[in-house]
Short mmCIF file of C-alpha atoms in Angstrom, two decimals:
data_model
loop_
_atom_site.label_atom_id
_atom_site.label_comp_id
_atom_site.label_asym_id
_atom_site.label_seq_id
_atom_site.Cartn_x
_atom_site.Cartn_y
_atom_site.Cartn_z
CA UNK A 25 -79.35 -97.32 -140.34
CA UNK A 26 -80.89 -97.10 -136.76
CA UNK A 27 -79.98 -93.74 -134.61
CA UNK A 28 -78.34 -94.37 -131.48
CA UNK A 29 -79.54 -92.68 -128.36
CA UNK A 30 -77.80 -91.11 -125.87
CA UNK A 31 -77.38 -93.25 -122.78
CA UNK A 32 -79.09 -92.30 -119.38
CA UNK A 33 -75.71 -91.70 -118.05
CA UNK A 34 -74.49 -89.41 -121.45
CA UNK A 35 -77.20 -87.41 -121.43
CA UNK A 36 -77.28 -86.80 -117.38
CA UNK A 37 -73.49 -85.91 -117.82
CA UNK A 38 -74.27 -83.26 -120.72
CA UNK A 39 -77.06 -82.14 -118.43
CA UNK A 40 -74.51 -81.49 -115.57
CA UNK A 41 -72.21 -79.68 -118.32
CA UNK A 42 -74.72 -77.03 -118.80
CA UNK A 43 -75.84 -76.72 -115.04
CA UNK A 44 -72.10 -76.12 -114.69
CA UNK A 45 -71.94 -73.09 -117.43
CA UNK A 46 -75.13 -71.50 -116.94
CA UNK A 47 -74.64 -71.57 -112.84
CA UNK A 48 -71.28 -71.99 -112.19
CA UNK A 49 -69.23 -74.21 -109.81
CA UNK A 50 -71.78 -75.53 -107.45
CA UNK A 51 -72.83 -79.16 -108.69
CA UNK A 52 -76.44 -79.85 -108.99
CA UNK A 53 -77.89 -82.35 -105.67
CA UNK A 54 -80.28 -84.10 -107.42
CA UNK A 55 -80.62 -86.07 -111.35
CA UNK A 56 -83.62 -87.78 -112.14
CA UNK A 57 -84.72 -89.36 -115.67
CA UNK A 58 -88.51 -90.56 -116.99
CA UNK A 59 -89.11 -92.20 -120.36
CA UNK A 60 -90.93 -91.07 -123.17
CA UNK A 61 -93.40 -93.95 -124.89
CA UNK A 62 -94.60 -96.03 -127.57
CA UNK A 63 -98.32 -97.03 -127.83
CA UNK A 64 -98.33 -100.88 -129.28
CA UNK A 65 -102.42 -101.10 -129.44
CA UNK A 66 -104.93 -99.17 -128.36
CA UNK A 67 -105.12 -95.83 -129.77
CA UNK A 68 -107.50 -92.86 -128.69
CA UNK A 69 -108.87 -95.22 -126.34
CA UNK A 70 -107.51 -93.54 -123.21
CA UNK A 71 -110.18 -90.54 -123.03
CA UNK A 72 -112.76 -92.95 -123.56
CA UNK A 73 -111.74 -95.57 -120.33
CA UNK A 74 -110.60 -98.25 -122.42
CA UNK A 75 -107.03 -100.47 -122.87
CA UNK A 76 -104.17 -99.75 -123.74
CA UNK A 77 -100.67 -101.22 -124.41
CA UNK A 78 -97.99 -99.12 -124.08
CA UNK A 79 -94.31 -99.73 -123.05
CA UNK A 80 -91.76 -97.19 -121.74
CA UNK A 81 -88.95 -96.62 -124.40
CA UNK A 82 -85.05 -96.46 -123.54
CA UNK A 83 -85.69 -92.26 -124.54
CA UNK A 84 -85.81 -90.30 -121.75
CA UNK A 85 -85.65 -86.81 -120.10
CA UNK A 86 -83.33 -86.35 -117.72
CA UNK A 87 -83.36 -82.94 -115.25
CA UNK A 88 -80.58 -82.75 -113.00
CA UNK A 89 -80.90 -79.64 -110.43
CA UNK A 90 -80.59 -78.00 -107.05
CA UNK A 91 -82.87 -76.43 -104.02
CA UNK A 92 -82.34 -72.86 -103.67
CA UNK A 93 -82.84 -70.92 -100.53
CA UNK A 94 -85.90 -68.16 -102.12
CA UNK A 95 -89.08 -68.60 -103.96
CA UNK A 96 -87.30 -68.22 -107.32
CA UNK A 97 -86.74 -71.22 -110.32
CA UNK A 98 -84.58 -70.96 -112.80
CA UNK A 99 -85.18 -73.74 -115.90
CA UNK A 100 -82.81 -74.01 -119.13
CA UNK A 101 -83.76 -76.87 -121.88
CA UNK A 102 -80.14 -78.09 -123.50
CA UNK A 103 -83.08 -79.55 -125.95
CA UNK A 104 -82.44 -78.16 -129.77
CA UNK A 105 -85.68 -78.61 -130.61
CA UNK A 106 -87.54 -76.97 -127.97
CA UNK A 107 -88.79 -73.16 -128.34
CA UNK A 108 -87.37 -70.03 -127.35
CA UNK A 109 -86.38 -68.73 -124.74
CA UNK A 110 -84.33 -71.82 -123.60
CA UNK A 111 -83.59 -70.29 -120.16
CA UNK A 112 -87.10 -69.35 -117.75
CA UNK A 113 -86.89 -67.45 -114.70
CA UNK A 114 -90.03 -66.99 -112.63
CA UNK A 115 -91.04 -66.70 -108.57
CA UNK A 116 -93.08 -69.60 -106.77
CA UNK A 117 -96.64 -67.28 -105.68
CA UNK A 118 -96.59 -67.72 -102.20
CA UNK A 119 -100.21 -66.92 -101.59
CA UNK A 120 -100.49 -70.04 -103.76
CA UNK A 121 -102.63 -68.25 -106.48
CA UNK A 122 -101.84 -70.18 -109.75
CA UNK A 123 -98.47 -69.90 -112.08
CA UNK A 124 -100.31 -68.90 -115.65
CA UNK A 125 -99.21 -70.49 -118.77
CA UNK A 126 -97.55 -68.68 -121.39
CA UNK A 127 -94.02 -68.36 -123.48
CA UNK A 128 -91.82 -70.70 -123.98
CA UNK A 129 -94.24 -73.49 -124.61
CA UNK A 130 -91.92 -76.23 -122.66
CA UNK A 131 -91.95 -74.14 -119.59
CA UNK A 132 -95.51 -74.44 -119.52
CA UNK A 133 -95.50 -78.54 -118.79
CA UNK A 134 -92.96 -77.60 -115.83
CA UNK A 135 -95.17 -74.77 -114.03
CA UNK A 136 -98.57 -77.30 -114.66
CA UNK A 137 -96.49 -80.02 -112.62
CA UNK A 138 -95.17 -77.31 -109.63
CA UNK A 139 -99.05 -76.23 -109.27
CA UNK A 140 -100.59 -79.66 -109.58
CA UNK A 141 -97.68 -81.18 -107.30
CA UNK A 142 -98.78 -82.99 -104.12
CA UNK A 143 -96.76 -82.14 -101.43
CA UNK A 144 -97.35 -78.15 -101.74
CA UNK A 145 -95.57 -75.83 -101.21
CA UNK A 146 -92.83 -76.39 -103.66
CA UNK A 147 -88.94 -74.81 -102.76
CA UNK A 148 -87.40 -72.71 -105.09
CA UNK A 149 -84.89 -74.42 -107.75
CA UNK A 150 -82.53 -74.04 -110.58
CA UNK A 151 -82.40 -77.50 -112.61
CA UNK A 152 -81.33 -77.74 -116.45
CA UNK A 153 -83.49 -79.95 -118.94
CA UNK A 154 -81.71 -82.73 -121.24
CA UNK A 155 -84.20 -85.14 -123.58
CA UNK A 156 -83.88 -88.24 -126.06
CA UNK A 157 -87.04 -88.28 -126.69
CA UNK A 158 -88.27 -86.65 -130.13
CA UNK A 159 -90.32 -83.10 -129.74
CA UNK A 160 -93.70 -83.70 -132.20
CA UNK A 161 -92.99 -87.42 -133.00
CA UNK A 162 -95.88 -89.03 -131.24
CA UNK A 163 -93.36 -90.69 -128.58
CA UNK A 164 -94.60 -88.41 -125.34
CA UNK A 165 -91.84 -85.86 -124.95
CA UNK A 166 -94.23 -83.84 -122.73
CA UNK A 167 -95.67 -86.65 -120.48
CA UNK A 168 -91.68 -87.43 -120.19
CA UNK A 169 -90.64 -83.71 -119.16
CA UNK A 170 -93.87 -83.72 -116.89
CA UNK A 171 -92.86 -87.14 -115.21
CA UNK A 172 -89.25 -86.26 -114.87
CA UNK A 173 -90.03 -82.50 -113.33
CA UNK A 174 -92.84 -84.61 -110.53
CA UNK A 175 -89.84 -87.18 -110.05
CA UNK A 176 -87.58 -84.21 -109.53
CA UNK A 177 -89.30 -82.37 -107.19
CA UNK A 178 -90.39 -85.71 -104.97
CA UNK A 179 -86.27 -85.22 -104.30
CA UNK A 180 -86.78 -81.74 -103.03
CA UNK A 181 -89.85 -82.40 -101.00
CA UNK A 182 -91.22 -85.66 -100.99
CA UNK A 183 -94.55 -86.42 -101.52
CA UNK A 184 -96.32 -89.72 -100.38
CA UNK A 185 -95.01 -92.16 -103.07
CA UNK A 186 -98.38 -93.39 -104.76
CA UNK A 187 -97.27 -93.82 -108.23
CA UNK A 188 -101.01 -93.28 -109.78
CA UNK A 189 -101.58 -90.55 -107.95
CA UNK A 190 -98.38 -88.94 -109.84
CA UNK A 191 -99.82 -89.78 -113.04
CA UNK A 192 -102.51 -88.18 -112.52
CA UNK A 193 -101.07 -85.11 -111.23
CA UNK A 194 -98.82 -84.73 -114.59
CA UNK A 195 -101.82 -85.51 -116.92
CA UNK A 196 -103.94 -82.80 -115.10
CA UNK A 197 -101.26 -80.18 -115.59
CA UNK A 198 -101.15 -81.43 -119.35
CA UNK A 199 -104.49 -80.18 -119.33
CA UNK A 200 -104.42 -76.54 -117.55
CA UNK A 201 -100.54 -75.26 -118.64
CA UNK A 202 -100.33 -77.41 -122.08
CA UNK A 203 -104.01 -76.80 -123.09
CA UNK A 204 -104.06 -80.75 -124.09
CA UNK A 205 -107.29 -82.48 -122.54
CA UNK A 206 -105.16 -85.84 -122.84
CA UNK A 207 -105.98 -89.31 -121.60
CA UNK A 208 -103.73 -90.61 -118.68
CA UNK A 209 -101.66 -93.09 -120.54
CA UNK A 210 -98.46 -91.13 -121.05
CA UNK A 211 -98.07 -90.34 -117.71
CA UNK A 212 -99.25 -93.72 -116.51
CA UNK A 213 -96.48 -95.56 -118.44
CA UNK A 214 -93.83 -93.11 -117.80
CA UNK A 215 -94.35 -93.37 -114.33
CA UNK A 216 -95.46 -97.01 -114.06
CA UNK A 217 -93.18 -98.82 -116.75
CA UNK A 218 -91.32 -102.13 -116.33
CA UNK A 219 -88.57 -103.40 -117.88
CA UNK A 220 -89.18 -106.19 -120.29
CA UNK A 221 -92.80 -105.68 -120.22
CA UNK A 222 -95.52 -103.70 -121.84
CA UNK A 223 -98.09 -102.57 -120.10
CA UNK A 224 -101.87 -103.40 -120.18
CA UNK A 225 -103.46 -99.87 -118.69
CA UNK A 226 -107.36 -99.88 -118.09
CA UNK A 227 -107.94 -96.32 -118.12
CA UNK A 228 -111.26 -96.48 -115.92
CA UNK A 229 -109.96 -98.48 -112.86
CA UNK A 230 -106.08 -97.19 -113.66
CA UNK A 231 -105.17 -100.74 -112.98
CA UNK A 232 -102.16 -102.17 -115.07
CA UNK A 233 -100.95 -105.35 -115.63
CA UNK A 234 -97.62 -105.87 -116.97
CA UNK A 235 -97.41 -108.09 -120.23
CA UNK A 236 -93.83 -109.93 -120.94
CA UNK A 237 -92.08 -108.68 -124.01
CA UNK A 238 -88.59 -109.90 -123.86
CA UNK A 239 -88.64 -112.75 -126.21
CA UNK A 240 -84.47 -111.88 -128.02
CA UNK A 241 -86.18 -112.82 -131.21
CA UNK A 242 -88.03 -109.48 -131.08
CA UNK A 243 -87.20 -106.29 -131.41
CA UNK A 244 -89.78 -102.96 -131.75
CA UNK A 245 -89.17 -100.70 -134.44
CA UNK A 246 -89.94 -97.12 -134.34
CA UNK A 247 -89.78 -95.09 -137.22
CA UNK A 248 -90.38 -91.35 -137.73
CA UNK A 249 -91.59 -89.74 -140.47
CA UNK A 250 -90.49 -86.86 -139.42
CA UNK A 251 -93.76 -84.70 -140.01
CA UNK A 252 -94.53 -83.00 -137.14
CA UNK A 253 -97.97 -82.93 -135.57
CA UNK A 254 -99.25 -80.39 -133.30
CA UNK A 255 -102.75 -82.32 -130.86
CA UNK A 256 -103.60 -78.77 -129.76
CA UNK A 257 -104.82 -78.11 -132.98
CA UNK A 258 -108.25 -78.66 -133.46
CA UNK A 259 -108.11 -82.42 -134.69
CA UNK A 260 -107.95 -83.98 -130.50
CA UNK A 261 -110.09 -81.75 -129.05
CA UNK A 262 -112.77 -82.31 -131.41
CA UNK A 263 -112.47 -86.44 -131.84
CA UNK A 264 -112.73 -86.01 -128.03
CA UNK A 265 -116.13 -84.25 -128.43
CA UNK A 266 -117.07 -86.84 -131.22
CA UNK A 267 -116.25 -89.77 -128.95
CA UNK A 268 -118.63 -87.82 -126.16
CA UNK A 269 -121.31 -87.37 -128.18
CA UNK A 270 -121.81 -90.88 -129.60
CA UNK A 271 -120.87 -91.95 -125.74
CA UNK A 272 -124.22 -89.73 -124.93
CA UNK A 273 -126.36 -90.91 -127.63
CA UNK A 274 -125.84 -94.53 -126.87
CA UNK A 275 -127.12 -93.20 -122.85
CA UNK A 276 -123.36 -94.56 -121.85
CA UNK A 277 -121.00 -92.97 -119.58
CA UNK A 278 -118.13 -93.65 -121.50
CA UNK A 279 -117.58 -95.89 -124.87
CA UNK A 280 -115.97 -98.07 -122.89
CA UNK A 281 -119.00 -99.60 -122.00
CA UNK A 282 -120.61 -99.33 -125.59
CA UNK A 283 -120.94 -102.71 -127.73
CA UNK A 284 -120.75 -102.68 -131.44
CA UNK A 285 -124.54 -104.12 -130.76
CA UNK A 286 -125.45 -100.90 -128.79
CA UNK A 287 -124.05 -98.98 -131.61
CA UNK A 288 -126.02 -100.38 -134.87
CA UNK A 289 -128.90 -100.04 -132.65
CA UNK A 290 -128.03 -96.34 -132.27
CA UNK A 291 -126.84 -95.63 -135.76
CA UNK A 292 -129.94 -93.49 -137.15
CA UNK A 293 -129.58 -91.20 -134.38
CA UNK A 294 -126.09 -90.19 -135.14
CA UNK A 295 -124.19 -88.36 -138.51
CA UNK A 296 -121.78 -91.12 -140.34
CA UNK A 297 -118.83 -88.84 -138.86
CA UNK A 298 -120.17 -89.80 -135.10
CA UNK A 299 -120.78 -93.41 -135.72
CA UNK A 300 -117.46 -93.93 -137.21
CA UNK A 301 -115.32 -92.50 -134.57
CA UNK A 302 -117.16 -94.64 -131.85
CA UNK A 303 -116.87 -97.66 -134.09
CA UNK A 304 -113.11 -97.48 -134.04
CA UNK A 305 -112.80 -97.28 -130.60
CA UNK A 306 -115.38 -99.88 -129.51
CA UNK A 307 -113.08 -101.87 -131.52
CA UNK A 308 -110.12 -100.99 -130.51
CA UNK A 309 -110.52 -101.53 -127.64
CA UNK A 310 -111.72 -104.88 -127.28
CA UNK A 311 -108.43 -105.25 -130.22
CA UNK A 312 -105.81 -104.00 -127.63
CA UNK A 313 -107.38 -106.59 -124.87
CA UNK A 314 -106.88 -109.49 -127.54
CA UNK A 315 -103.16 -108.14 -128.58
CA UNK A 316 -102.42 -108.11 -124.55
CA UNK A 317 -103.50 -112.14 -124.47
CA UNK A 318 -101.89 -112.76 -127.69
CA UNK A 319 -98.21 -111.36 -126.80
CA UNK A 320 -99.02 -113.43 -123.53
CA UNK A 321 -98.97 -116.98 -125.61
CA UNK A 322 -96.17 -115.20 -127.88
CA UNK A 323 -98.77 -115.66 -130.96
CA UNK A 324 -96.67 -112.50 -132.64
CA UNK A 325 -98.66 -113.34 -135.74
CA UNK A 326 -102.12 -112.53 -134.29
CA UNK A 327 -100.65 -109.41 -132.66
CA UNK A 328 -99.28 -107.79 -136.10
CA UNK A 329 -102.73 -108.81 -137.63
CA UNK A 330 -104.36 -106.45 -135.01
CA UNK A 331 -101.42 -103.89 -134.86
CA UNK A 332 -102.33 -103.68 -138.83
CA UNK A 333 -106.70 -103.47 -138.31
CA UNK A 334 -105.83 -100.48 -135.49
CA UNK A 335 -103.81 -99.02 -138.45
CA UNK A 336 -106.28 -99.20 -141.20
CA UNK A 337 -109.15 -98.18 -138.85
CA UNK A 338 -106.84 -95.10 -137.24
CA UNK A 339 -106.85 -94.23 -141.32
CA UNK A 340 -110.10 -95.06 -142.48
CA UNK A 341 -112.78 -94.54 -139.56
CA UNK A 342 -111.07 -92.25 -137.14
CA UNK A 343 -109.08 -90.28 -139.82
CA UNK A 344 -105.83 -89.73 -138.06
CA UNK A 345 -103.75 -91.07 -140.30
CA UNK A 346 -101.46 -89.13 -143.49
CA UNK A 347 -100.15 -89.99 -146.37
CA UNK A 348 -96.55 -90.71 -144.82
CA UNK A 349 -97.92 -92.96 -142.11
CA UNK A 350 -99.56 -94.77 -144.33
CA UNK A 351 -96.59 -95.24 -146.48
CA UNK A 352 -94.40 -96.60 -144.22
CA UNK A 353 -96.73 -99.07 -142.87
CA UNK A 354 -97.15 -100.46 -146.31
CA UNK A 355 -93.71 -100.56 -146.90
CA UNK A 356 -92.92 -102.32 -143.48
CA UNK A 357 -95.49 -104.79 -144.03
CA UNK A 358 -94.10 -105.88 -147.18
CA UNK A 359 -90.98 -107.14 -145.19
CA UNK A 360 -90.46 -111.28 -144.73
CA UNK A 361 -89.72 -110.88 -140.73
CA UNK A 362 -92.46 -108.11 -139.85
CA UNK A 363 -95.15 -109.14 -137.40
CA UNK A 364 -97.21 -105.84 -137.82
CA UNK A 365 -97.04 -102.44 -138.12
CA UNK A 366 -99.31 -99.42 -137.59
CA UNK A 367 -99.04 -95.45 -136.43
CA UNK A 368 -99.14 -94.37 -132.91
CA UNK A 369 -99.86 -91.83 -130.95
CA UNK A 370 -102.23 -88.92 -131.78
CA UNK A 371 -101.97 -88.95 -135.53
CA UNK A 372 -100.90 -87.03 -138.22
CA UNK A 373 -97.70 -87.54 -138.84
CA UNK A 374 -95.24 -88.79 -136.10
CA UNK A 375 -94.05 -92.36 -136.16
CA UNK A 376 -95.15 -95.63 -136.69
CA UNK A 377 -94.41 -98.92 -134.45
CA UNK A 378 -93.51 -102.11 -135.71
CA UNK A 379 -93.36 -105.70 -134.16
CA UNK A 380 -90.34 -107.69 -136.21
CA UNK A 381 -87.78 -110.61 -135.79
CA UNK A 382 -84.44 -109.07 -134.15
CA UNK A 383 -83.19 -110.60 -137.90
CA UNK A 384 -84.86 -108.42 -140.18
CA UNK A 385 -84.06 -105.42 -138.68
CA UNK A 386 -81.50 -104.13 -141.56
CA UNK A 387 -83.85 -105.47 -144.86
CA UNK A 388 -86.69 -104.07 -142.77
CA UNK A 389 -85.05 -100.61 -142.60
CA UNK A 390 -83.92 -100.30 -146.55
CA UNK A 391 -86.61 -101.50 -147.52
CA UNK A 392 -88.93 -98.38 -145.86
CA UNK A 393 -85.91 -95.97 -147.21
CA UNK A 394 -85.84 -97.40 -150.23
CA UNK A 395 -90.15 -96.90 -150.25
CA UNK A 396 -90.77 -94.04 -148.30
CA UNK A 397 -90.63 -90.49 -150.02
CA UNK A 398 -89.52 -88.38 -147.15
CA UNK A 399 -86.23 -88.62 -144.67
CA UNK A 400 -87.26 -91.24 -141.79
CA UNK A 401 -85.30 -91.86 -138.48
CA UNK A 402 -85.26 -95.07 -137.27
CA UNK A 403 -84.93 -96.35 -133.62
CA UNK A 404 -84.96 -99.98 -132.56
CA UNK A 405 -86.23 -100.03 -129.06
CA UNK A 406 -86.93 -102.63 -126.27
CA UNK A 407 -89.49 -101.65 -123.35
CA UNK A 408 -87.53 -99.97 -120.43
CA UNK A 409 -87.65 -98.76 -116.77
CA UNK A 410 -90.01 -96.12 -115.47
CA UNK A 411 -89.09 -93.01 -113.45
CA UNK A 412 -86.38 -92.92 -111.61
CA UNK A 413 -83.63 -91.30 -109.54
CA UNK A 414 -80.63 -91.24 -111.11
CA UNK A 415 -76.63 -91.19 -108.43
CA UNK A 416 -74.83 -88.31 -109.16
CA UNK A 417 -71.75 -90.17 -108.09
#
């Protein structure tokens, strides 16, 4: 049925296993954990400064470490799925000239965070990686490592505490080391989340207000498909440049501030390829404000109707979707007990979310095996705590 995670406290402990083998008897000072997410509306909306509504998830990466008296860091990943080398030595420049990107690929999120931290310069470390959250499933395992590695390194040498500011920091390395020009929402709910609440991000002001989702009739399914995606592919980068364009055409700064008015006016000035990617998001975004207000009254009904329109316009106008996504949304839908479903995150492939009655969680689950051609994982979630310090004790 459903996979269980590892507990904060199991996966810190396994994390302090292999600090202990790979650098003997000295315990590490310091454990810190951030989550990895799940997007409930509002999807490629961040780059263009409109809503969104994610929650933290219970799936987080933990990095437990210790100062060392040089320049020099030492990083191991206990994280199967990550790429080789698992261990990464390197020296902190200290003429402050940048730390260049390169192999392994996970490394690359830590050394964006030590030259976009804000309290420079950073102290040598040694610190060992642990993770819940699934590499390639749509569910933020980089904004997670990034948010843990900021949180760990405020322990080392604190920085001034704004909590925005951090987000920011973690996305911009995102963009230099990981090569991903993401929006800020990952970050921004791994740093920011609440417990029992989604969050309702504007991605222009960076405001957020939290929305209540703790209703025990509920419970969020997430489901992988298990297809990996990879968003530094050409697929992001160029809906990015698509949203831009139309954004540019329609004389706006953003598509935030487009109407679907603006863009009929506009529509003979732009290919059908242009017009359709800035008529999902001008939608979904004003969607993902009307899910926020409907989860507010607790009108669950209303909310899976729009979870399902994101869906079918994710497939049909922005053409993220796949074949598997789209499978398992049909096949959840089909379910007496399910609210909505749709995918999330950046697209092809990864997992889909799902708003259900705590009840149908088993029928809801055989039901998408029975459907579903490939080998799905399944993880029932509730929205959990941001970044945090974790006692060694």
């Amino acid at each position: 049925m459903a996979s269980s995670l590892p507990s904060v406290p199991q996966l810190a402990a396994e994390a302090r296993r292999v600090y202990g083998q790979v650098f003997g008897e000295d315990a590490p000072q310091v454990a810190v954990c951030a989550p990895g997410r799940v997007n409930l509306i509002g999807e490629h909306t961040d780059y263009n400064q409109g809503f969104v509504l994610p929650m933290a998830l219970p799936m987080v990466t933990v990095v437990v470490g210790s100062q060392t008296s040089d320049q020099h860091v030492t990083i191991v990943t206990a994280t199967e799925d990550a790429d080789e080398p698992r261990r990464v030595d390197f020296s902190l420049p200290s003429d402050g000239s940048p730390l260049s990107p390169g192999l392994p690929s996970w490394a690359n999120y830590v050394k964006g965070v030590i030259q976009h931290y804000r309290a420079p310069p950073v102290p040598g470390f040694r610190a060992v990686v642990a993770s819940s959250v699934p590499l390639g499933g749509g569910l933020s395992s980089s904004a997670s490592l990034e948010v843990a590695f900021y949180t760990f390194l405020q322990q080392l040498k604190p920085d001034d505490g704004d909590k925005v500011s951090k987000a920011v920091a973690c996305q911009q390395a995102e963009h230099t080391h990981a090569g991903v020009p993401c929006g800020i929402m990952d970050q921004f709910v791994s740093v920011l989340g609440r417990e029992g609440h989604a969050l309702l991000i504007d991605c222009r002001s960076l405001e957020a207000s939290p929305v209540p989702l703790a209703d025990p009739g509920l419970v969020i399914l997430i489901t992988n498909s298990n297809v990996k995606h990879s968003l530094t592919g050409s697929e992001y980068p160029m809906r990015r440049r698509q949203c831009e364009q139309a954004a540019s055409i329609l004389g706006k700064a953003s598509l935030r501030d487009a109407t679907m008015k603006d863009l009929e006016e506009a529509k003979a000035r732009m290919d059908d390829v242009t017009y359709r990617r800035a008529r999902h998001v001008i939608e979904e975004i004003d969607r993902t404000v009307q899910a926020a207000e409907a989860l507010k009254r607790g009108a669950y009904k209303e909310f899976g109707k729009l979870m399902v329109e994101s869906h079918n316009s994710l497939r049909d106008l922005y053409e993220v979707s796949c074949r598997e996504l789209d499978e398992l949304v049909s096949a959840a839908m089909e379910v007496e007990g399910v609210f909505g479903s749709r995918m999330t995150g950046g697209g092809f492939g990864g997992c889909t979310v799902t708003l259900l009655q705590a009840h149908a969680i088993d029928r809801t689950i055989l039901h998408i095996q029975e459907r579903y051609g490939g080998t799905p994982t399944f993880y029932v979630t509730t929205p959990s705590e941001g970044a945090r310090a974790l006692s060694l004790s």
